[in-house]
Short mmCIF file of C-alpha atoms in Angstrom, two decimals:
data_model
loop_
_atom_site.label_atom_id
_atom_site.label_comp_id
_atom_site.label_asym_id
_atom_site.label_seq_id
_atom_site.Cartn_x
_atom_site.Cartn_y
_atom_site.Cartn_z
CA MET A 23 -16.84 -32.45 46.39
CA THR A 24 -18.43 -32.64 43.22
CA SER A 25 -17.24 -32.15 39.39
CA GLN A 26 -18.82 -28.83 39.10
CA GLU A 27 -16.55 -27.18 42.58
CA ARG A 28 -14.04 -29.26 41.16
CA HIS A 29 -13.85 -27.18 37.50
CA GLU A 30 -15.08 -24.24 39.99
CA ALA A 31 -12.36 -24.17 41.96
CA ARG A 32 -9.58 -24.51 39.13
CA TYR A 33 -11.45 -21.78 37.35
CA GLN A 34 -11.42 -19.32 40.46
CA ARG A 35 -7.53 -20.28 41.07
CA ARG A 36 -6.52 -19.69 36.99
CA ARG A 37 -8.01 -16.70 37.49
CA ALA A 38 -6.46 -15.74 40.53
CA ALA A 39 -2.95 -17.11 39.13
CA ARG A 40 -3.91 -14.59 36.08
CA ARG A 41 -4.39 -11.53 38.47
CA ALA A 42 -1.25 -11.66 39.82
CA ARG A 43 0.51 -12.11 36.71
CA GLN A 44 -1.35 -8.88 35.78
CA GLU A 45 -0.44 -6.95 39.04
CA ALA A 46 2.85 -8.30 38.55
CA ARG A 47 3.71 -6.90 35.39
CA CYS A 48 1.25 -3.78 36.32
CA ALA A 49 4.36 -3.38 39.10
CA ALA A 50 7.38 -3.72 36.66
CA LEU A 51 6.25 -0.60 34.86
CA GLY A 52 7.12 1.69 38.01
CA SER A 53 5.42 4.69 39.13
CA LEU A 54 4.11 7.64 36.60
CA GLY A 55 8.40 9.84 37.07
CA GLU A 56 9.83 6.16 36.00
CA VAL A 57 8.08 5.77 33.22
CA PHE A 58 8.14 9.57 32.21
CA SER A 59 11.29 10.12 33.05
CA TYR A 60 12.88 12.87 31.37
CA HIS A 61 15.63 10.41 29.24
CA THR A 62 12.42 8.43 27.97
CA MET A 63 10.90 11.34 26.81
CA PHE A 64 13.60 13.01 25.51
CA LYS A 65 14.63 9.47 23.66
CA TYR A 66 10.69 8.88 22.14
CA GLY A 67 11.03 13.04 21.26
CA ARG A 68 13.72 12.11 19.15
CA LYS A 69 12.02 9.25 17.39
CA CYS A 70 8.36 11.25 16.71
CA CYS A 71 11.02 13.54 14.52
CA ASN A 72 11.83 10.55 12.13
CA GLY A 73 10.95 10.53 8.86
CA VAL A 74 9.31 13.96 9.03
CA ARG A 75 12.17 16.32 9.28
CA TRP A 76 11.17 18.10 6.51
CA LYS A 77 7.91 20.06 8.10
CA GLN A 78 8.15 22.94 9.85
CA SER A 79 6.48 22.40 12.76
CA THR A 80 8.84 19.01 13.49
CA GLN A 81 12.05 21.72 12.61
CA ASN A 82 10.77 23.92 15.76
CA PHE A 83 9.51 20.96 17.96
CA GLU A 84 13.32 19.70 17.57
CA ARG A 85 14.83 22.87 17.75
CA HIS A 86 13.38 23.23 21.38
CA LEU A 87 12.95 19.56 22.56
CA PHE A 88 15.31 20.03 25.70
CA SER A 89 12.74 22.38 27.34
CA HIS A 90 9.80 21.56 25.88
CA THR A 91 10.50 17.57 27.12
CA ALA A 92 10.75 19.61 30.70
CA LYS A 93 7.34 20.91 29.86
CA GLN A 94 5.70 17.80 28.94
CA ARG A 95 7.07 16.21 32.01
CA ARG A 96 5.37 18.36 34.81
CA LEU A 97 2.42 18.65 32.82
CA ILE A 98 2.02 15.00 33.21
CA LEU A 99 3.24 14.98 36.66
CA ALA A 100 1.01 17.88 37.79
CA LYS A 101 -1.53 15.72 36.17
CA ARG A 102 -2.38 18.58 33.88
CA TRP A 103 -1.27 17.57 30.50
CA ARG A 104 -4.60 17.22 27.86
CA PRO A 105 -3.84 16.28 24.06
CA LYS A 106 -4.26 19.55 21.20
CA LYS A 107 -6.41 19.47 18.60
CA TYR A 108 -6.30 16.58 15.87
CA VAL A 109 -5.34 18.25 12.42
CA HIS A 110 -7.79 16.22 9.28
CA PHE A 111 -6.37 15.92 5.93
CA THR A 112 -7.54 13.03 3.50
CA VAL A 113 -5.30 10.28 1.55
CA CYS A 114 -5.51 8.13 -1.17
CA GLU A 115 -3.68 5.03 -0.60
CA ARG A 116 -3.69 2.32 -3.15
CA GLY A 117 -6.63 3.85 -4.71
CA LYS A 118 -8.95 4.11 -1.62
CA ILE A 119 -9.57 7.33 -0.09
CA ARG A 120 -8.86 7.61 4.16
CA GLY A 121 -9.01 10.30 6.28
CA ILE A 122 -6.98 11.17 8.37
CA ASP A 123 -6.62 12.29 12.56
CA ALA A 124 -2.86 13.51 12.61
CA PRO A 125 -2.27 15.11 16.55
CA HIS A 126 -0.22 17.42 17.02
CA ILE A 127 4.07 17.03 16.96
CA THR A 128 3.91 17.85 21.39
CA ASP A 129 1.36 15.56 21.91
CA ARG A 130 2.95 12.56 19.90
CA GLN A 131 6.26 12.66 22.34
CA ILE A 132 3.19 12.02 25.06
CA HIS A 133 1.19 9.33 22.43
CA LYS A 134 4.36 7.20 22.10
CA VAL A 135 5.70 7.19 25.53
CA ILE A 136 2.29 5.46 26.79
CA SER A 137 2.47 2.58 23.15
CA LYS A 138 5.94 1.48 24.32
CA GLU A 139 6.45 1.73 27.76
CA VAL A 140 2.20 1.21 29.33
CA LEU A 141 -0.12 -0.52 26.36
CA GLU A 142 2.47 -2.70 24.80
CA PRO A 143 3.45 -4.88 27.75
CA LEU A 144 0.46 -4.69 29.23
CA TYR A 145 -2.04 -6.18 26.17
CA ASP A 146 0.86 -8.28 24.51
CA PRO A 147 0.23 -11.11 26.81
CA SER A 148 -3.01 -11.11 26.51
CA MET A 149 -3.30 -11.45 22.20
CA ILE A 150 -2.76 -14.28 20.06
CA TYR A 151 0.04 -15.51 18.64
CA ASP A 152 -1.79 -15.57 15.23
CA ASN A 153 -2.36 -11.66 15.59
CA GLY A 154 0.36 -10.03 13.69
CA ALA A 155 -0.42 -5.96 13.49
CA SER A 156 1.50 -3.58 15.28
CA ARG A 157 3.55 -5.58 17.18
CA ILE A 158 7.39 -5.84 17.55
CA GLY A 159 9.10 -8.79 15.20
CA LYS A 160 5.85 -9.27 13.25
CA GLY A 161 3.71 -6.94 10.70
CA LEU A 162 2.12 -7.85 7.31
CA HIS A 163 4.96 -10.18 5.72
CA TRP A 164 5.42 -11.91 8.67
CA GLN A 165 1.18 -12.49 8.62
CA ILE A 166 2.03 -14.31 5.40
CA LYS A 167 3.88 -16.08 6.21
CA ARG A 168 2.22 -17.88 9.07
CA ILE A 169 -0.20 -18.14 6.49
CA LYS A 170 1.60 -19.93 4.52
CA GLN A 171 2.85 -22.40 7.55
CA GLN A 172 -0.74 -22.72 8.43
CA LEU A 173 -2.04 -24.12 4.99
CA ALA A 174 0.58 -26.75 4.54
CA ARG A 175 0.25 -28.30 8.08
CA HIS A 176 -3.97 -28.35 7.24
CA TYR A 177 -2.08 -29.99 3.27
CA ARG A 178 0.06 -32.22 5.49
CA LYS A 179 -3.04 -33.75 7.41
CA TYR A 180 -6.36 -33.33 5.74
CA GLY A 181 -4.99 -32.69 1.82
CA ARG A 182 -7.02 -30.00 -0.46
CA ALA A 183 -10.36 -31.09 1.83
CA GLY A 184 -12.19 -27.70 3.99
CA GLY A 185 -12.03 -24.43 2.99
CA VAL A 186 -10.57 -21.16 4.24
CA LEU A 187 -13.12 -18.33 6.03
CA LEU A 188 -12.70 -14.69 5.28
CA LEU A 189 -14.13 -12.21 7.30
CA ASP A 190 -13.74 -8.63 7.35
CA LEU A 191 -15.07 -6.33 10.16
CA LYS A 192 -16.80 -2.99 9.29
CA LYS A 193 -15.26 0.58 9.38
CA PHE A 194 -12.93 -0.91 11.91
CA PHE A 195 -11.46 2.40 13.21
CA PRO A 196 -14.20 4.65 12.75
CA TYR A 197 -17.18 2.23 14.26
CA ALA A 198 -14.78 1.19 17.14
CA PRO A 199 -16.61 1.46 20.82
CA HIS A 200 -14.93 3.49 22.89
CA SER A 201 -16.80 1.28 25.95
CA ILE A 202 -15.32 -1.75 24.74
CA ILE A 203 -11.27 0.23 25.26
CA TYR A 204 -11.82 2.00 28.50
CA GLN A 205 -13.00 -2.04 29.90
CA ARG A 206 -9.43 -2.99 28.62
CA HIS A 207 -7.72 0.12 30.37
CA GLN A 208 -9.58 -1.08 33.89
CA ARG A 209 -8.89 -4.53 33.16
CA TYR A 210 -5.17 -4.01 32.82
CA ILE A 211 -3.43 -1.05 32.91
CA LEU A 212 -4.30 -0.90 37.67
CA ASN A 213 -2.03 1.94 37.84
CA PRO A 214 -4.38 4.91 37.87
CA ASP A 215 -2.39 7.57 36.58
CA PHE A 216 -1.83 5.45 33.19
CA ARG A 217 -5.23 5.04 32.76
CA ARG A 218 -6.15 8.03 33.65
CA ILE A 219 -3.90 9.19 30.26
CA ALA A 220 -5.23 6.92 28.26
CA ASP A 221 -8.38 7.42 28.81
CA THR A 222 -7.68 11.04 28.32
CA ILE A 223 -6.86 9.73 24.78
CA ILE A 224 -9.81 7.80 24.18
CA ASP A 225 -11.65 10.80 25.65
CA THR A 226 -10.06 13.44 22.91
CA ALA A 227 -9.77 11.35 19.79
CA PRO A 228 -12.05 12.68 17.40
CA GLY A 229 -14.98 10.50 15.45
CA GLU A 230 -18.01 10.57 13.34
CA PHE A 231 -20.42 8.73 15.72
CA PRO A 232 -20.84 9.84 20.19
CA GLY A 233 -18.91 6.76 21.59
CA ARG A 234 -17.65 5.72 18.89
CA GLY A 235 -14.25 5.33 16.51
CA MET A 236 -10.92 5.80 16.76
CA PRO A 237 -8.03 8.19 14.26
CA LEU A 238 -5.98 6.86 12.27
CA GLY A 239 -2.86 7.97 12.26
CA VAL A 240 -2.02 7.99 15.78
CA GLU A 241 0.00 5.39 17.62
CA PRO A 242 -2.23 4.78 20.78
CA SER A 243 -4.92 4.00 18.13
CA GLN A 244 -2.60 1.28 16.45
CA GLN A 245 -2.33 -0.32 20.46
CA GLU A 246 -5.64 -0.38 20.75
CA MET A 247 -7.64 -1.40 18.00
CA ALA A 248 -5.11 -4.33 17.70
CA ALA A 249 -6.09 -5.22 20.84
CA MET A 250 -9.54 -4.67 20.92
CA PRO A 251 -10.83 -8.20 19.29
CA SER A 252 -8.22 -10.18 21.60
CA ALA A 253 -11.59 -11.45 23.80
CA VAL A 254 -12.90 -13.37 20.53
CA ASP A 255 -9.63 -13.79 18.96
CA ASN A 256 -9.02 -16.11 22.56
CA TRP A 257 -12.44 -17.64 22.49
CA ILE A 258 -12.45 -18.82 19.06
CA LYS A 259 -8.97 -20.36 19.54
CA CYS A 260 -9.90 -21.85 23.64
CA GLN A 261 -13.14 -22.09 23.03
CA MET A 262 -13.82 -23.64 19.51
CA SER A 263 -10.17 -25.69 19.87
CA THR A 264 -9.26 -23.40 16.27
CA HIS A 265 -5.85 -23.49 15.50
CA SER A 266 -5.38 -22.45 11.57
CA ALA A 267 -6.93 -18.63 12.60
CA GLY A 268 -4.76 -15.52 12.57
CA HIS A 269 -6.30 -11.49 11.68
CA TYR A 270 -4.41 -9.01 10.48
CA MET A 271 -6.53 -6.08 11.95
CA ASP A 272 -10.06 -6.11 10.73
CA ASP A 273 -9.11 -9.21 8.53
CA TYR A 274 -9.70 -12.51 9.80
CA CYS A 275 -8.52 -16.13 8.11
CA ILE A 276 -9.48 -19.23 9.65
CA ILE A 277 -8.70 -22.74 7.94
CA LEU A 278 -11.40 -25.98 9.08
CA PRO A 279 -11.35 -29.17 6.71
CA ASN A 280 -14.97 -28.91 6.64
CA ILE A 281 -17.40 -26.41 4.71
CA GLU A 282 -20.14 -26.96 7.10
CA ASP A 283 -18.31 -26.52 10.55
CA LEU A 284 -16.74 -23.79 9.13
CA LYS A 285 -20.38 -22.09 8.29
CA LYS A 286 -21.31 -22.69 11.81
CA LEU A 287 -18.28 -21.04 13.51
CA GLY A 288 -18.41 -17.84 10.75
CA ARG A 289 -22.20 -17.74 11.93
CA ALA A 290 -20.82 -17.59 16.21
CA ILE A 291 -18.13 -15.74 15.33
CA VAL A 292 -20.15 -12.48 13.96
CA ARG A 293 -22.47 -13.25 16.93
CA GLN A 294 -19.78 -12.86 19.45
CA PHE A 295 -18.85 -10.07 17.96
CA GLU A 296 -21.92 -8.28 17.57
CA ILE A 297 -23.11 -8.85 21.01
CA ARG A 298 -19.70 -6.56 21.65
CA GLY A 299 -21.19 -4.17 19.56
CA ILE A 300 -17.91 -4.19 16.54
CA PRO A 301 -19.69 -4.57 13.56
CA VAL A 302 -19.25 -6.94 10.62
CA ASN A 303 -19.27 -6.65 6.98
CA LYS A 304 -21.20 -9.69 6.18
CA LYS A 305 -21.25 -8.50 2.23
CA LYS A 306 -17.00 -9.56 2.49
CA CYS A 307 -17.63 -12.71 4.72
CA LYS A 308 -16.76 -15.34 2.77
CA ILE A 309 -15.96 -19.33 2.61
CA ILE A 310 -13.57 -20.71 0.18
CA PRO A 311 -12.86 -23.59 -1.18
CA LEU A 312 -8.78 -24.69 -0.88
CA THR A 313 -9.03 -26.18 -4.19
CA LYS A 314 -9.48 -22.64 -5.23
CA PRO A 315 -7.40 -19.64 -4.83
CA PHE A 316 -8.19 -17.62 -2.68
CA ARG A 317 -7.13 -13.30 -1.83
CA TRP A 318 -6.62 -11.86 1.86
CA CYS A 319 -4.23 -9.12 3.06
CA LYS A 320 -3.54 -7.54 -1.02
CA ALA A 321 -2.21 -11.38 -1.20
CA ARG A 322 -3.14 -14.38 -3.19
CA PHE A 323 -2.92 -17.47 -1.70
CA THR A 324 -3.10 -20.93 -4.38
CA LEU A 325 -2.65 -24.35 -2.37
CA THR A 326 -2.01 -26.31 -5.55
CA GLU A 327 -2.62 -30.65 -5.66
CA THR A 328 0.91 -31.10 -4.78
CA GLY A 329 0.96 -29.06 -2.00
CA LYS A 330 2.74 -25.74 -3.44
CA ILE A 331 1.89 -22.73 -2.06
CA LYS A 332 2.33 -20.08 -4.16
CA VAL A 333 1.61 -16.47 -2.97
CA ASN A 334 0.76 -13.67 -5.32
CA GLY A 335 1.11 -9.29 -4.91
CA SER A 336 -1.60 -7.41 -5.62
CA ARG A 337 -2.24 -7.53 -9.23
CA ASP A 338 -3.51 -3.76 -8.79
CA GLY A 339 -0.18 -2.57 -8.00
CA VAL A 340 1.55 -3.49 -11.13
CA ILE A 341 -1.08 -2.01 -13.37
CA ARG A 342 -0.80 1.72 -10.81
CA ALA A 343 3.23 0.64 -11.64
CA ARG A 344 2.82 0.78 -14.88
CA ARG A 345 1.02 3.97 -15.25
CA LYS A 346 3.09 5.97 -13.01
CA LEU A 347 6.75 5.03 -14.84
CA LYS A 348 4.88 5.90 -17.88
CA LEU A 349 3.58 9.36 -15.98
CA PHE A 350 7.38 9.67 -14.81
CA HIS A 351 8.56 9.38 -18.63
CA ARG A 352 6.64 12.11 -19.95
CA GLU A 353 7.43 14.18 -16.56
CA TRP A 354 11.30 13.41 -17.24
CA LEU A 355 11.16 14.68 -20.96
CA ALA A 356 9.18 17.16 -19.52
CA GLY A 357 12.36 17.45 -16.97
CA LYS A 358 10.49 17.99 -14.03
CA ARG A 359 11.74 14.83 -12.44
CA THR A 360 14.74 12.89 -12.36
CA LEU A 361 16.34 9.63 -12.99
CA GLN A 362 17.52 9.11 -9.59
CA GLU A 363 13.11 9.58 -7.99
CA VAL A 364 12.63 7.18 -10.76
CA ALA A 365 15.55 4.82 -9.57
CA GLN A 366 13.56 4.75 -6.43
CA TYR A 367 10.54 3.91 -7.22
CA MET A 368 11.59 0.83 -9.04
CA ASN A 369 14.06 -0.03 -6.28
CA CYS A 370 10.21 0.23 -4.05
CA GLN A 371 8.31 -1.95 -6.42
CA GLU A 372 11.30 -4.70 -6.39
CA ALA A 373 11.36 -4.89 -3.24
CA TYR A 374 7.63 -5.56 -2.61
CA TYR A 375 6.93 -8.12 -5.55
CA LYS A 376 10.18 -10.12 -4.09
CA ASN A 377 8.30 -10.73 -1.27
CA PHE A 378 6.14 -12.60 -3.25
CA ASP A 379 5.94 -15.30 -6.27
CA ASP A 380 5.68 -13.28 -9.15
CA HIS A 381 8.86 -13.16 -10.32
CA GLY A 382 6.77 -12.34 -14.31
CA ARG A 383 5.43 -9.54 -12.85
CA LEU A 384 8.72 -8.26 -12.03
CA LEU A 385 10.23 -8.61 -15.25
CA ARG A 386 7.82 -7.00 -17.16
CA LEU A 387 7.98 -4.33 -14.66
CA ARG A 388 11.38 -4.08 -15.33
CA ARG A 389 11.62 -4.90 -19.62
CA LEU A 390 9.07 -1.88 -19.63
CA CYS A 391 11.23 0.71 -17.41
CA TYR A 392 14.25 -0.21 -20.01
CA ALA A 393 12.24 0.30 -23.35
CA ILE A 394 11.42 3.97 -22.23
CA PHE A 395 13.85 5.27 -20.07
CA GLY A 396 16.18 3.38 -22.39
CA GLY A 397 18.44 1.91 -19.60
CA ARG A 398 19.03 5.08 -18.16
CA VAL A 399 17.45 3.47 -14.88
CA PRO A 400 20.06 0.68 -13.39
CA CYS A 401 18.68 -2.08 -12.21
CA SER A 402 18.43 -2.76 -8.33
CA LYS A 403 22.24 -4.49 -7.72
CA SER A 404 20.94 -8.10 -6.52
CA SER A 405 19.07 -8.43 -10.52
CA LYS A 406 21.18 -8.73 -13.70
CA PRO A 407 19.56 -5.33 -16.44
CA VAL A 408 17.06 -6.31 -18.50
CA MET A 409 17.40 -6.26 -22.43
CA ALA A 410 14.38 -5.34 -24.68
CA PRO A 411 13.50 -4.69 -27.95
CA SER A 412 13.65 -1.60 -29.18
CA LEU A 413 10.31 0.58 -29.80
CA PRO A 414 9.29 1.80 -32.90
#
């Protein structure tokens, strides 16, 4: 047997083992009636109401949850369930305007079941460890800590030599090709009943372009989009042997000790995305030496000469927070806002900046709050009251 034949035989054995594990995971889910049991649907129906119980539609939904769950389950088992139309609205989040397509409260129950009971257990094993978006036990702050670990490991081996590649995908949700998502369904969702429900959600998803686009604010969309670049992620990790690489949704961060190798890798990654029909925003793709600070996911990373890693939060957030405090002061004087609401806002700002090395920014924000409200807004329990000179 030649070397090529041995490699081919080894590849076929590994492929068969992977397929056997996929079949075992699909079989462990159970049948359609077991996954969409009344108890499971009722549990996730209650969870759909968390945080939005002030809405009239949510109150009506929860009031009739017993009978509605039975009705939805009959439609699922009879294979006659079709989602309702989405509600489109626009929000301005951190200065960026986003279009949100919200599903009806009755469909969110089905979305939650298919996401938590089917998509998560089937997609998670195929995703790399350094993909922390929309995964249990992970998230944005976990991803930031992971980047700090990779920077520390790089410094122990190479010092501050090399650089970091920042890569951004263009309109990740609006330009998402449905063909890739259907292929993932064929590969990972072996049960035809579950695959039909997942395909139905994709078929009825609103989008600007035919055959493209996933709506923001929908739970299955988060799972699908977090797992969609997994083929490129595994290619980066396995084929290119790049250990210090990770991404959070559409933002990639890759660290290498050689700038030229980083440029070649960046061009190769762009080609891999273009082959799969995923556009890359080349204007936002850049290589920054590790001797300079770089921004990734609204955080600023600095690797000092001594190896210390500093992470600062969003600088624009401080400006918006100061403007809001002054606006809240005017509304409080006019009787339109209470001090309790101002205290809640300050608690949110403190909780955000305590995750970073931003003691100075937080201190100045507390001083401003004390100066304009005169100490009427209490500080958090873990912080001491900040004194400030009285205004003239």
